[in-house]
PDB file of C-alpha atoms in Angstrom:
ATOM      1  CA  MET P1461     103.757  82.622  50.333  1.00 77.00           C
ATOM      2  CA  LYS P1462     105.995  78.935  50.257  1.00 89.00           C
ATOM      3  CA  ALA P1463     108.194  80.426  47.730  1.00 94.00           C
ATOM      4  CA  VAL P1464     109.624  82.665  50.127  1.00 96.00           C
ATOM      5  CA  LYS P1465     110.106  79.958  52.793  1.00 97.00           C
ATOM      6  CA  PHE P1466     111.858  77.767  50.310  1.00 98.00           C
ATOM      7  CA  ILE P1467     114.283  81.310  49.262  1.00 98.00           C
ATOM      8  CA  LEU P1468     114.729  81.776  53.112  1.00 98.00           C
ATOM      9  CA  ILE P1469     115.573  77.777  54.041  1.00 98.00           C
ATOM     10  CA  GLY P1470     117.995  78.560  50.551  1.00 98.00           C
ATOM     11  CA  ILE P1471     119.776  81.678  52.588  1.00 98.00           C
ATOM     12  CA  LEU P1472     120.527  79.984  55.548  1.00 98.00           C
ATOM     13  CA  PHE P1473     122.214  77.213  54.189  1.00 98.00           C
ATOM     14  CA  GLY P1474     123.809  78.975  52.167  1.00 98.00           C
ATOM     15  CA  ILE P1475     125.435  80.726  55.021  1.00 98.00           C
ATOM     16  CA  ILE P1476     126.034  77.608  56.627  1.00 98.00           C
ATOM     17  CA  LEU P1477     127.644  76.548  53.860  1.00 97.00           C
ATOM     18  CA  TYR P1478     130.119  79.546  53.754  1.00 97.00           C
ATOM     19  CA  LYS P1479     130.769  80.248  57.313  1.00 97.00           C
ATOM     20  CA  SER P1480     131.403  76.406  58.199  1.00 97.00           C
ATOM     21  CA  GLU P1481     134.300  76.719  55.307  1.00 96.00           C
ATOM     22  CA  ALA P1482     132.629  73.705  53.993  1.00 96.00           C
ATOM     23  CA  ALA P1483     132.298  76.425  50.658  1.00 96.00           C
ATOM     24  CA  SER P1484     136.181  76.533  50.886  1.00 96.00           C
ATOM     25  CA  TRP P1485     138.174  74.412  48.484  1.00 97.00           C
ATOM     26  CA  TYR P1486     141.002  74.546  50.388  1.00 97.00           C
ATOM     27  CA  ARG P1487     139.141  72.252  53.353  1.00 97.00           C
ATOM     28  CA  ILE P1488     137.871  69.637  50.671  1.00 97.00           C
ATOM     29  CA  TYR P1489     141.529  69.221  49.322  1.00 97.00           C
ATOM     30  CA  GLU P1490     142.368  68.579  53.619  1.00 96.00           C
ATOM     31  CA  MET P1491     139.360  66.727  53.767  1.00 97.00           C
ATOM     32  CA  PHE P1492     140.578  63.677  50.648  1.00 97.00           C
ATOM     33  CA  GLN P1493     144.090  64.075  52.185  1.00 97.00           C
ATOM     34  CA  PHE P1494     142.745  63.066  56.100  1.00 97.00           C
ATOM     35  CA  ARG P1495     144.652  65.868  58.086  1.00 95.00           C
ATOM     36  CA  SER P1496     141.928  67.494  59.484  1.00 94.00           C
ATOM     37  CA  PHE P1497     138.870  66.503  61.550  1.00 96.00           C
ATOM     38  CA  HIS P1498     137.049  69.806  59.969  1.00 97.00           C
ATOM     39  CA  MET P1499     135.220  68.658  57.795  1.00 97.00           C
ATOM     40  CA  TYR P1500     134.642  65.192  59.269  1.00 97.00           C
ATOM     41  CA  GLY P1501     132.848  66.915  62.746  1.00 98.00           C
ATOM     42  CA  MET P1502     130.516  68.859  60.455  1.00 97.00           C
ATOM     43  CA  ILE P1503     129.401  65.785  58.630  1.00 97.00           C
ATOM     44  CA  GLY P1504     129.643  63.516  61.826  1.00 97.00           C
ATOM     45  CA  THR P1505     127.909  65.831  63.620  1.00 98.00           C
ATOM     46  CA  ALA P1506     124.951  67.240  60.922  1.00 98.00           C
ATOM     47  CA  LEU P1507     124.772  63.197  60.084  1.00 98.00           C
ATOM     48  CA  ALA P1508     124.385  62.859  63.575  1.00 98.00           C
ATOM     49  CA  THR P1509     121.844  65.352  64.095  1.00 98.00           C
ATOM     50  CA  ALA P1510     119.933  64.081  61.142  1.00 98.00           C
ATOM     51  CA  ILE P1511     119.483  60.593  62.246  1.00 98.00           C
ATOM     52  CA  ILE P1512     117.748  61.806  65.374  1.00 98.00           C
ATOM     53  CA  ILE P1513     115.704  63.804  63.418  1.00 98.00           C
ATOM     54  CA  VAL P1514     114.898  61.153  60.830  1.00 97.00           C
ATOM     55  CA  GLN P1515     113.781  58.637  64.375  1.00 97.00           C
ATOM     56  CA  ILE P1516     111.862  61.726  66.031  1.00 97.00           C
ATOM     57  CA  ILE P1517     109.815  61.943  62.641  1.00 97.00           C
ATOM     58  CA  LYS P1518     109.453  58.435  61.832  1.00 96.00           C
ATOM     59  CA  ARG P1519     108.790  57.587  65.869  1.00 96.00           C
ATOM     60  CA  LYS P1520     106.012  60.522  66.508  1.00 95.00           C
ATOM     61  CA  GLN P1521     105.144  60.131  62.669  1.00 95.00           C
ATOM     62  CA  ILE P1522     105.141  63.967  62.628  1.00 94.00           C
ATOM     63  CA  LYS P1523     103.424  66.221  59.746  1.00 96.00           C
ATOM     64  CA  ASP P1524     104.770  68.163  57.095  1.00 95.00           C
ATOM     65  CA  SER P1525     102.875  71.834  56.553  1.00 93.00           C
ATOM     66  CA  ASN P1526     100.278  70.301  54.015  1.00 91.00           C
ATOM     67  CA  GLY P1527      99.403  68.316  56.836  1.00 93.00           C
ATOM     68  CA  MET P1528     101.034  64.554  54.963  1.00 93.00           C
ATOM     69  CA  GLN P1529     103.025  62.159  57.054  1.00 94.00           C
ATOM     70  CA  ILE P1530     106.745  62.866  56.435  1.00 95.00           C
ATOM     71  CA  ALA P1531     107.728  59.604  54.213  1.00 92.00           C
ATOM     72  CA  PHE P1532     111.330  58.370  53.448  1.00 93.00           C
ATOM     73  CA  GLN P1533     111.594  57.033  50.051  1.00 89.00           C
ATOM     74  CA  ALA P1534     114.119  53.863  50.213  1.00 92.00           C
ATOM     75  CA  LYS P1535     116.791  54.283  47.315  1.00 92.00           C
ATOM     76  CA  ASP P1536     116.930  51.894  44.875  1.00 91.00           C
ATOM     77  CA  LYS P1537     119.181  48.953  45.340  1.00 92.00           C
ATOM     78  CA  SER P1538     122.216  48.788  43.037  1.00 94.00           C
ATOM     79  CA  ILE P1539     126.417  48.917  43.694  1.00 96.00           C
ATOM     80  CA  THR P1540     127.775  49.603  40.343  1.00 96.00           C
ATOM     81  CA  ARG P1541     125.824  52.899  39.857  1.00 97.00           C
ATOM     82  CA  TYR P1542     126.686  54.424  43.174  1.00 97.00           C
ATOM     83  CA  LEU P1543     130.120  53.286  43.089  1.00 98.00           C
ATOM     84  CA  VAL P1544     130.875  53.856  39.873  1.00 98.00           C
ATOM     85  CA  GLY P1545     128.819  57.206  39.763  1.00 98.00           C
ATOM     86  CA  GLY P1546     130.154  58.188  43.331  1.00 98.00           C
ATOM     87  CA  THR P1547     133.474  58.078  42.387  1.00 98.00           C
ATOM     88  CA  ILE P1548     132.916  59.806  39.119  1.00 98.00           C
ATOM     89  CA  PHE P1549     131.397  62.581  41.562  1.00 98.00           C
ATOM     90  CA  GLY P1550     134.310  62.607  43.842  1.00 98.00           C
ATOM     91  CA  LEU P1551     136.633  63.443  41.316  1.00 98.00           C
ATOM     92  CA  GLY P1552     134.775  66.132  40.261  1.00 98.00           C
ATOM     93  CA  TRP P1553     134.339  66.967  43.981  1.00 98.00           C
ATOM     94  CA  ALA P1554     137.710  67.016  44.448  1.00 98.00           C
ATOM     95  CA  LEU P1555     139.221  68.815  41.739  1.00 97.00           C
ATOM     96  CA  SER P1556     136.569  71.991  41.609  1.00 97.00           C
ATOM     97  CA  GLY P1557     136.546  72.020  45.496  1.00 95.00           C
ATOM     98  CA  ALA P1558     132.390  72.097  45.475  1.00 93.00           C
ATOM     99  CA  CYS P1559     129.767  70.527  45.547  1.00 92.00           C
ATOM    100  CA  PRO P1560     126.077  71.128  43.899  1.00 94.00           C
ATOM    101  CA  GLY P1561     125.013  73.349  47.658  1.00 95.00           C
ATOM    102  CA  PRO P1562     128.190  74.969  47.871  1.00 97.00           C
ATOM    103  CA  MET P1563     128.779  75.978  44.533  1.00 97.00           C
ATOM    104  CA  PHE P1564     125.780  77.964  44.719  1.00 98.00           C
ATOM    105  CA  ALA P1565     126.794  79.848  47.666  1.00 98.00           C
ATOM    106  CA  LEU P1566     130.469  80.279  45.946  1.00 97.00           C
ATOM    107  CA  ILE P1567     128.821  82.329  42.635  1.00 97.00           C
ATOM    108  CA  GLY P1568     127.136  84.071  45.144  1.00 97.00           C
ATOM    109  CA  SER P1569     129.803  85.334  46.804  1.00 96.00           C
ATOM    110  CA  GLY P1570     131.457  86.819  43.540  1.00 94.00           C
ATOM    111  CA  TYR P1571     133.522  83.765  42.345  1.00 94.00           C
ATOM    112  CA  TRP P1572     131.843  83.866  39.208  1.00 95.00           C
ATOM    113  CA  THR P1573     134.145  81.049  37.475  1.00 96.00           C
ATOM    114  CA  LEU P1574     132.295  78.541  39.353  1.00 97.00           C
ATOM    115  CA  GLY P1575     129.201  79.669  36.994  1.00 97.00           C
ATOM    116  CA  ILE P1576     132.054  77.833  34.393  1.00 97.00           C
ATOM    117  CA  VAL P1577     131.609  74.611  36.754  1.00 98.00           C
ATOM    118  CA  LEU P1578     127.980  74.769  37.165  1.00 98.00           C
ATOM    119  CA  ILE P1579     127.048  75.128  32.979  1.00 98.00           C
ATOM    120  CA  PHE P1580     129.206  71.928  32.497  1.00 98.00           C
ATOM    121  CA  ALA P1581     127.311  70.202  35.135  1.00 98.00           C
ATOM    122  CA  ILE P1582     124.226  70.896  33.799  1.00 98.00           C
ATOM    123  CA  LEU P1583     125.777  69.500  30.966  1.00 98.00           C
ATOM    124  CA  GLY P1584     127.166  66.198  32.621  1.00 98.00           C
ATOM    125  CA  THR P1585     123.549  65.783  34.001  1.00 98.00           C
ATOM    126  CA  TRP P1586     122.368  65.769  30.572  1.00 98.00           C
ATOM    127  CA  ILE P1587     124.912  63.927  28.957  1.00 98.00           C
ATOM    128  CA  TYR P1588     124.021  61.019  31.734  1.00 98.00           C
ATOM    129  CA  GLY P1589     120.170  61.558  30.395  1.00 97.00           C
ATOM    130  CA  LEU P1590     121.183  60.550  27.394  1.00 97.00           C
ATOM    131  CA  LEU P1591     123.580  57.623  27.977  1.00 97.00           C
ATOM    132  CA  ARG P1592     121.301  56.461  31.065  1.00 96.00           C
ATOM    133  CA  HIS P1593     119.873  53.597  29.085  1.00 95.00           C
ATOM    134  CA  LYS P1594     123.182  52.744  27.935  1.00 95.00           C
ATOM    135  CA  LEU P1595     125.192  52.371  31.241  1.00 96.00           C
ATOM    136  CA  PRO P1596     124.779  49.677  34.133  1.00 94.00           C
ATOM    137  CA  HIS P1597     122.492  50.218  36.686  1.00 91.00           C
TER     138      HIS P1597
ATOM    139  CA  MET G1185     128.824  91.567  69.871  1.00 78.00           C
ATOM    140  CA  LEU G1186     127.283  88.814  68.584  1.00 85.00           C
ATOM    141  CA  LEU G1187     127.907  89.795  64.991  1.00 87.00           C
ATOM    142  CA  GLU G1188     131.632  89.598  66.442  1.00 87.00           C
ATOM    143  CA  TYR G1189     131.588  86.247  67.198  1.00 86.00           C
ATOM    144  CA  ILE G1190     129.176  85.342  63.530  1.00 91.00           C
ATOM    145  CA  LYS G1191     131.958  86.994  61.507  1.00 92.00           C
ATOM    146  CA  GLN G1192     134.912  84.628  62.699  1.00 92.00           C
ATOM    147  CA  PRO G1193     134.523  80.906  60.976  1.00 92.00           C
ATOM    148  CA  TRP G1194     131.907  78.543  62.833  1.00 95.00           C
ATOM    149  CA  PRO G1195     133.092  75.616  64.911  1.00 96.00           C
ATOM    150  CA  TRP G1196     132.316  71.894  62.731  1.00 97.00           C
ATOM    151  CA  TYR G1197     130.057  71.665  65.740  1.00 97.00           C
ATOM    152  CA  ILE G1198     127.417  74.408  65.185  1.00 97.00           C
ATOM    153  CA  SER G1199     127.950  74.143  61.585  1.00 97.00           C
ATOM    154  CA  GLY G1200     126.926  70.579  61.244  1.00 98.00           C
ATOM    155  CA  PRO G1201     123.833  70.314  63.828  1.00 98.00           C
ATOM    156  CA  LEU G1202     122.487  73.494  61.468  1.00 98.00           C
ATOM    157  CA  ILE G1203     123.340  71.693  57.811  1.00 98.00           C
ATOM    158  CA  ALA G1204     120.873  68.763  59.536  1.00 98.00           C
ATOM    159  CA  LEU G1205     117.989  71.664  60.629  1.00 98.00           C
ATOM    160  CA  VAL G1206     118.420  72.883  56.804  1.00 98.00           C
ATOM    161  CA  MET G1207     117.082  69.148  56.185  1.00 98.00           C
ATOM    162  CA  TYR G1208     114.309  69.109  58.848  1.00 97.00           C
ATOM    163  CA  LEU G1209     113.253  73.117  57.699  1.00 97.00           C
ATOM    164  CA  LEU G1210     112.701  71.092  53.948  1.00 97.00           C
ATOM    165  CA  LEU G1211     110.996  67.725  54.767  1.00 97.00           C
ATOM    166  CA  LYS G1212     108.489  70.261  57.587  1.00 96.00           C
ATOM    167  CA  GLN G1213     107.854  71.918  53.721  1.00 95.00           C
ATOM    168  CA  GLY G1214     107.365  67.856  52.121  1.00 94.00           C
ATOM    169  CA  LYS G1215     110.721  68.309  50.401  1.00 95.00           C
ATOM    170  CA  ASP G1216     113.670  66.223  50.204  1.00 94.00           C
ATOM    171  CA  PHE G1217     117.086  67.641  51.013  1.00 94.00           C
ATOM    172  CA  GLY G1218     119.521  66.769  47.799  1.00 92.00           C
ATOM    173  CA  MET G1219     120.989  69.972  45.789  1.00 93.00           C
ATOM    174  CA  SER G1220     122.247  68.121  42.699  1.00 94.00           C
ATOM    175  CA  ASN G1221     118.032  67.594  41.540  1.00 94.00           C
ATOM    176  CA  ASN G1222     118.652  71.060  40.469  1.00 96.00           C
ATOM    177  CA  LEU G1223     120.580  70.303  37.750  1.00 97.00           C
ATOM    178  CA  ARG G1224     118.288  67.964  36.768  1.00 97.00           C
ATOM    179  CA  THR G1225     115.743  70.827  36.756  1.00 97.00           C
ATOM    180  CA  MET G1226     117.829  73.133  34.891  1.00 97.00           C
ATOM    181  CA  CYS G1227     118.222  70.536  31.750  1.00 97.00           C
ATOM    182  CA  THR G1228     114.244  70.395  31.531  1.00 97.00           C
ATOM    183  CA  LEU G1229     114.442  73.762  31.973  1.00 96.00           C
ATOM    184  CA  LEU G1230     116.944  74.171  29.249  1.00 96.00           C
ATOM    185  CA  GLY G1231     114.376  72.095  27.066  1.00 95.00           C
ATOM    186  CA  ALA G1232     116.427  68.890  27.660  1.00 96.00           C
ATOM    187  CA  GLY G1233     113.257  66.695  27.760  1.00 95.00           C
ATOM    188  CA  LYS G1234     113.630  66.750  23.325  1.00 95.00           C
ATOM    189  CA  SER G1235     116.205  64.309  23.645  1.00 94.00           C
ATOM    190  CA  SER G1236     115.685  62.490  26.729  1.00 95.00           C
ATOM    191  CA  SER G1237     112.760  61.168  28.469  1.00 96.00           C
ATOM    192  CA  PHE G1238     114.882  61.504  31.517  1.00 96.00           C
ATOM    193  CA  PHE G1239     114.289  65.527  31.968  1.00 97.00           C
ATOM    194  CA  ARG G1240     110.296  64.893  30.495  1.00 96.00           C
ATOM    195  CA  PHE G1241     108.610  66.237  33.701  1.00 96.00           C
ATOM    196  CA  ASP G1242     106.909  69.311  34.867  1.00 95.00           C
ATOM    197  CA  TRP G1243     109.659  71.237  36.065  1.00 93.00           C
ATOM    198  CA  LYS G1244     107.454  73.542  38.099  1.00 93.00           C
ATOM    199  CA  THR G1245     107.000  70.635  40.520  1.00 93.00           C
ATOM    200  CA  GLN G1246     110.398  70.844  41.316  1.00 94.00           C
ATOM    201  CA  SER G1247     110.419  74.713  41.273  1.00 94.00           C
ATOM    202  CA  TRP G1248     110.766  74.852  44.982  1.00 96.00           C
ATOM    203  CA  ASN G1249     114.050  73.612  44.413  1.00 95.00           C
ATOM    204  CA  LEU G1250     115.474  75.933  42.311  1.00 96.00           C
ATOM    205  CA  LEU G1251     114.393  78.953  45.093  1.00 97.00           C
ATOM    206  CA  VAL G1252     116.659  76.745  47.225  1.00 97.00           C
ATOM    207  CA  VAL G1253     119.549  77.458  45.760  1.00 97.00           C
ATOM    208  CA  LEU G1254     118.661  80.691  44.812  1.00 98.00           C
ATOM    209  CA  GLY G1255     118.562  81.322  48.465  1.00 98.00           C
ATOM    210  CA  THR G1256     121.833  79.858  48.750  1.00 98.00           C
ATOM    211  CA  ALA G1257     123.452  81.849  46.331  1.00 98.00           C
ATOM    212  CA  ILE G1258     122.024  84.924  47.847  1.00 98.00           C
ATOM    213  CA  GLY G1259     123.455  83.062  51.290  1.00 98.00           C
ATOM    214  CA  GLY G1260     126.547  83.006  50.125  1.00 97.00           C
ATOM    215  CA  PHE G1261     126.657  86.493  49.350  1.00 98.00           C
ATOM    216  CA  VAL G1262     125.353  87.978  52.572  1.00 98.00           C
ATOM    217  CA  ALA G1263     127.991  85.399  54.018  1.00 97.00           C
ATOM    218  CA  HIS G1264     130.691  86.957  52.024  1.00 96.00           C
ATOM    219  CA  TYR G1265     129.814  90.552  52.241  1.00 96.00           C
ATOM    220  CA  PHE G1266     128.239  90.980  55.564  1.00 96.00           C
ATOM    221  CA  LEU G1267     129.227  87.616  58.238  1.00 95.00           C
ATOM    222  CA  SER G1268     132.905  87.601  56.929  1.00 94.00           C
ATOM    223  CA  ASP G1269     136.369  88.589  58.736  1.00 88.00           C
ATOM    224  CA  GLY G1270     138.442  87.543  55.776  1.00 83.00           C
ATOM    225  CA  SER G1271     139.409  84.887  56.961  1.00 83.00           C
ATOM    226  CA  ALA G1272     141.412  82.012  54.424  1.00 85.00           C
ATOM    227  CA  ALA G1273     139.981  78.371  56.337  1.00 89.00           C
ATOM    228  CA  GLN G1274     143.729  77.830  58.453  1.00 91.00           C
ATOM    229  CA  ILE G1275     144.106  74.321  56.576  1.00 94.00           C
ATOM    230  CA  ASN G1276     146.617  71.922  57.800  1.00 95.00           C
ATOM    231  CA  ALA G1277     150.233  72.951  57.174  1.00 95.00           C
ATOM    232  CA  LYS G1278     150.995  70.242  55.268  1.00 96.00           C
ATOM    233  CA  SER G1279     147.943  70.476  52.564  1.00 96.00           C
ATOM    234  CA  VAL G1280     149.637  74.229  52.296  1.00 96.00           C
ATOM    235  CA  ALA G1281     152.957  72.995  51.440  1.00 96.00           C
ATOM    236  CA  ASP G1282     152.020  70.622  48.752  1.00 96.00           C
ATOM    237  CA  LEU G1283     149.416  73.295  47.395  1.00 96.00           C
ATOM    238  CA  LYS G1284     152.679  75.361  47.136  1.00 96.00           C
ATOM    239  CA  GLU G1285     154.793  72.291  45.861  1.00 95.00           C
ATOM    240  CA  LEU G1286     152.215  71.429  43.172  1.00 95.00           C
ATOM    241  CA  GLY G1287     152.269  75.371  42.582  1.00 95.00           C
ATOM    242  CA  ILE G1288     148.275  75.702  42.786  1.00 95.00           C
ATOM    243  CA  ILE G1289     149.313  78.617  45.644  1.00 95.00           C
ATOM    244  CA  ASP G1290     152.232  80.394  46.446  1.00 93.00           C
ATOM    245  CA  HIS G1291     150.468  81.765  49.931  1.00 90.00           C
ATOM    246  CA  LEU G1292     147.275  80.830  51.706  1.00 91.00           C
ATOM    247  CA  GLN G1293     144.414  83.228  50.512  1.00 89.00           C
ATOM    248  CA  GLY G1294     140.278  83.357  50.356  1.00 90.00           C
ATOM    249  CA  TYR G1295     138.566  80.378  49.969  1.00 94.00           C
ATOM    250  CA  LEU G1296     139.520  79.177  46.554  1.00 95.00           C
ATOM    251  CA  PRO G1297     143.207  79.090  44.852  1.00 95.00           C
ATOM    252  CA  GLU G1298     143.298  82.328  42.662  1.00 93.00           C
ATOM    253  CA  SER G1299     144.901  79.960  39.893  1.00 93.00           C
ATOM    254  CA  ILE G1300     142.304  77.920  39.148  1.00 95.00           C
ATOM    255  CA  PHE G1301     139.080  80.202  39.707  1.00 95.00           C
ATOM    256  CA  ILE G1302     140.416  83.733  39.192  1.00 93.00           C
ATOM    257  CA  PHE G1303     139.911  83.653  35.446  1.00 90.00           C
ATOM    258  CA  ASN G1304     143.170  84.187  33.446  1.00 89.00           C
ATOM    259  CA  GLY G1305     141.667  83.168  29.972  1.00 88.00           C
ATOM    260  CA  THR G1306     144.595  80.112  29.807  1.00 92.00           C
ATOM    261  CA  TRP G1307     143.133  77.089  28.417  1.00 94.00           C
ATOM    262  CA  SER G1308     144.313  74.584  31.121  1.00 93.00           C
ATOM    263  CA  GLN G1309     141.992  76.661  33.380  1.00 94.00           C
ATOM    264  CA  PHE G1310     138.984  76.209  30.928  1.00 96.00           C
ATOM    265  CA  LEU G1311     139.439  72.657  31.131  1.00 97.00           C
ATOM    266  CA  ILE G1312     139.805  72.362  34.747  1.00 97.00           C
ATOM    267  CA  LEU G1313     137.027  74.326  35.339  1.00 97.00           C
ATOM    268  CA  SER G1314     134.823  72.573  32.634  1.00 98.00           C
ATOM    269  CA  ILE G1315     135.594  68.883  33.465  1.00 98.00           C
ATOM    270  CA  SER G1316     135.093  69.465  37.240  1.00 98.00           C
ATOM    271  CA  GLY G1317     131.811  70.624  36.031  1.00 98.00           C
ATOM    272  CA  LEU G1318     131.013  67.930  33.676  1.00 98.00           C
ATOM    273  CA  LEU G1319     132.335  64.711  36.222  1.00 98.00           C
ATOM    274  CA  ILE G1320     129.912  66.634  38.889  1.00 98.00           C
ATOM    275  CA  GLY G1321     127.013  66.798  36.984  1.00 98.00           C
ATOM    276  CA  PHE G1322     127.215  63.275  35.135  1.00 98.00           C
ATOM    277  CA  GLY G1323     128.390  61.577  38.410  1.00 98.00           C
ATOM    278  CA  THR G1324     125.909  62.921  40.531  1.00 97.00           C
ATOM    279  CA  ARG G1325     122.988  61.800  38.259  1.00 97.00           C
ATOM    280  CA  TYR G1326     124.443  58.620  38.102  1.00 97.00           C
ATOM    281  CA  ALA G1327     125.100  57.793  41.501  1.00 97.00           C
ATOM    282  CA  GLY G1328     121.674  59.505  41.970  1.00 95.00           C
ATOM    283  CA  GLY G1329     122.623  62.659  44.479  1.00 94.00           C
ATOM    284  CA  CYS G1330     125.403  63.890  45.931  1.00 93.00           C
ATOM    285  CA  SER G1331     126.756  65.355  49.471  1.00 93.00           C
ATOM    286  CA  SER G1332     123.632  66.125  50.650  1.00 94.00           C
ATOM    287  CA  GLY G1333     121.014  63.500  49.190  1.00 94.00           C
ATOM    288  CA  HIS G1334     123.381  60.642  49.972  1.00 96.00           C
ATOM    289  CA  ALA G1335     125.976  61.600  53.003  1.00 96.00           C
ATOM    290  CA  ILE G1336     122.817  63.283  54.579  1.00 96.00           C
ATOM    291  CA  SER G1337     119.966  62.963  53.849  1.00 96.00           C
ATOM    292  CA  GLY G1338     120.196  58.983  53.023  1.00 96.00           C
ATOM    293  CA  LEU G1339     122.712  58.151  55.773  1.00 97.00           C
ATOM    294  CA  SER G1340     120.387  59.547  57.988  1.00 97.00           C
ATOM    295  CA  ASN G1341     117.995  57.066  56.948  1.00 96.00           C
ATOM    296  CA  PHE G1342     120.159  54.064  57.189  1.00 96.00           C
ATOM    297  CA  GLN G1343     120.488  53.466  53.215  1.00 97.00           C
ATOM    298  CA  LEU G1344     122.700  51.297  51.940  1.00 97.00           C
ATOM    299  CA  PRO G1345     123.164  52.792  48.723  1.00 97.00           C
ATOM    300  CA  SER G1346     123.716  56.001  49.696  1.00 97.00           C
ATOM    301  CA  LEU G1347     127.426  54.500  52.465  1.00 97.00           C
ATOM    302  CA  ILE G1348     127.992  52.761  48.915  1.00 98.00           C
ATOM    303  CA  ALA G1349     127.807  56.588  46.967  1.00 98.00           C
ATOM    304  CA  VAL G1350     130.117  57.827  49.685  1.00 98.00           C
ATOM    305  CA  ILE G1351     132.610  55.353  49.743  1.00 98.00           C
ATOM    306  CA  GLY G1352     132.354  56.442  45.876  1.00 98.00           C
ATOM    307  CA  PHE G1353     132.655  59.990  46.642  1.00 98.00           C
ATOM    308  CA  PHE G1354     136.089  59.345  48.894  1.00 98.00           C
ATOM    309  CA  LEU G1355     137.634  56.993  46.627  1.00 98.00           C
ATOM    310  CA  GLY G1356     137.224  59.641  43.507  1.00 98.00           C
ATOM    311  CA  GLY G1357     138.186  62.328  45.731  1.00 98.00           C
ATOM    312  CA  ILE G1358     141.221  60.478  47.005  1.00 98.00           C
ATOM    313  CA  ILE G1359     142.248  59.208  43.676  1.00 98.00           C
ATOM    314  CA  MET G1360     142.470  62.922  42.492  1.00 98.00           C
ATOM    315  CA  VAL G1361     144.567  64.603  45.250  1.00 97.00           C
ATOM    316  CA  HIS G1362     146.380  61.805  45.723  1.00 97.00           C
ATOM    317  CA  PHE G1363     147.384  60.404  41.688  1.00 97.00           C
ATOM    318  CA  LEU G1364     146.014  63.333  39.499  1.00 98.00           C
ATOM    319  CA  PHE G1365     146.658  66.517  40.980  1.00 97.00           C
ATOM    320  CA  PRO G1366     150.716  65.982  40.596  1.00 96.00           C
ATOM    321  CA  ILE G1367     149.588  65.069  36.586  1.00 96.00           C
ATOM    322  CA  ILE G1368     146.694  67.892  35.984  1.00 95.00           C
ATOM    323  CA  PHE G1369     149.678  70.207  37.932  1.00 93.00           C
ATOM    324  CA  ALA G1370     152.606  69.209  36.828  1.00 84.00           C
TER     325      ALA G1370
END
């Protein structure tokens, strides 16, 4: 069953986010103060490993489980949307200490107030959808 | 004995490559690693398609994404109740001192400061939680991704837009902790 596979991948991801302390509000605070190597080491090794994985997939033309070649989409070129959107997200990330992945891991671990953050994150995405045509991209 | 080891906080050089493994597992399923897409799918499920074409798509094509975050919540539950020794993240002592001075904590405990995340019914706390949510939801969709979609997926594919987004993440984060925290928690 495909559904079971996705849930299992999610469980693995949730455990990693929690055990790595990436889900800890304190780690995010400390990261934005540039006072510890922990988060940088983690993001850095994740990125280094991911770069190797992407290169191997591209060079060996590895296929996915459906037999389709794994493709990578180029992101649309722009500066405004990434810089402004990124900064807005960064403000929220530092205040709540949670990005969209850890948010769910924390709800699962029993911090239900993250549910409030989630409800308003859904609302924030909705507001973006409504204003999209009026925003510079 | 292995369980004892797992129960300790994991070092960054173990966690980092494991996150890349999650990206690989999703790619092998023909999917992209990016968590914030869920928020858009949830909007569609809640009927946002009536108000904006941005949400007019068949949510079933994205249901895999909802299954991943369902798993992520289960993973958080399992890690918290069965794979942890309950220790708080041992962050830099200066950061702890700053948090005490801001009145956010009186001692380091758990994963989150109780003054913000254990609900006490005050408006100030509700505003912090709701505004941070709005910023996350709006910002991540405007930027077209979050920490996973840009900092890991995008950067590993050498996407310049993702680098700009990550610079934005840090700009926002630095503004928040250095300039806004002293105002918000005054």
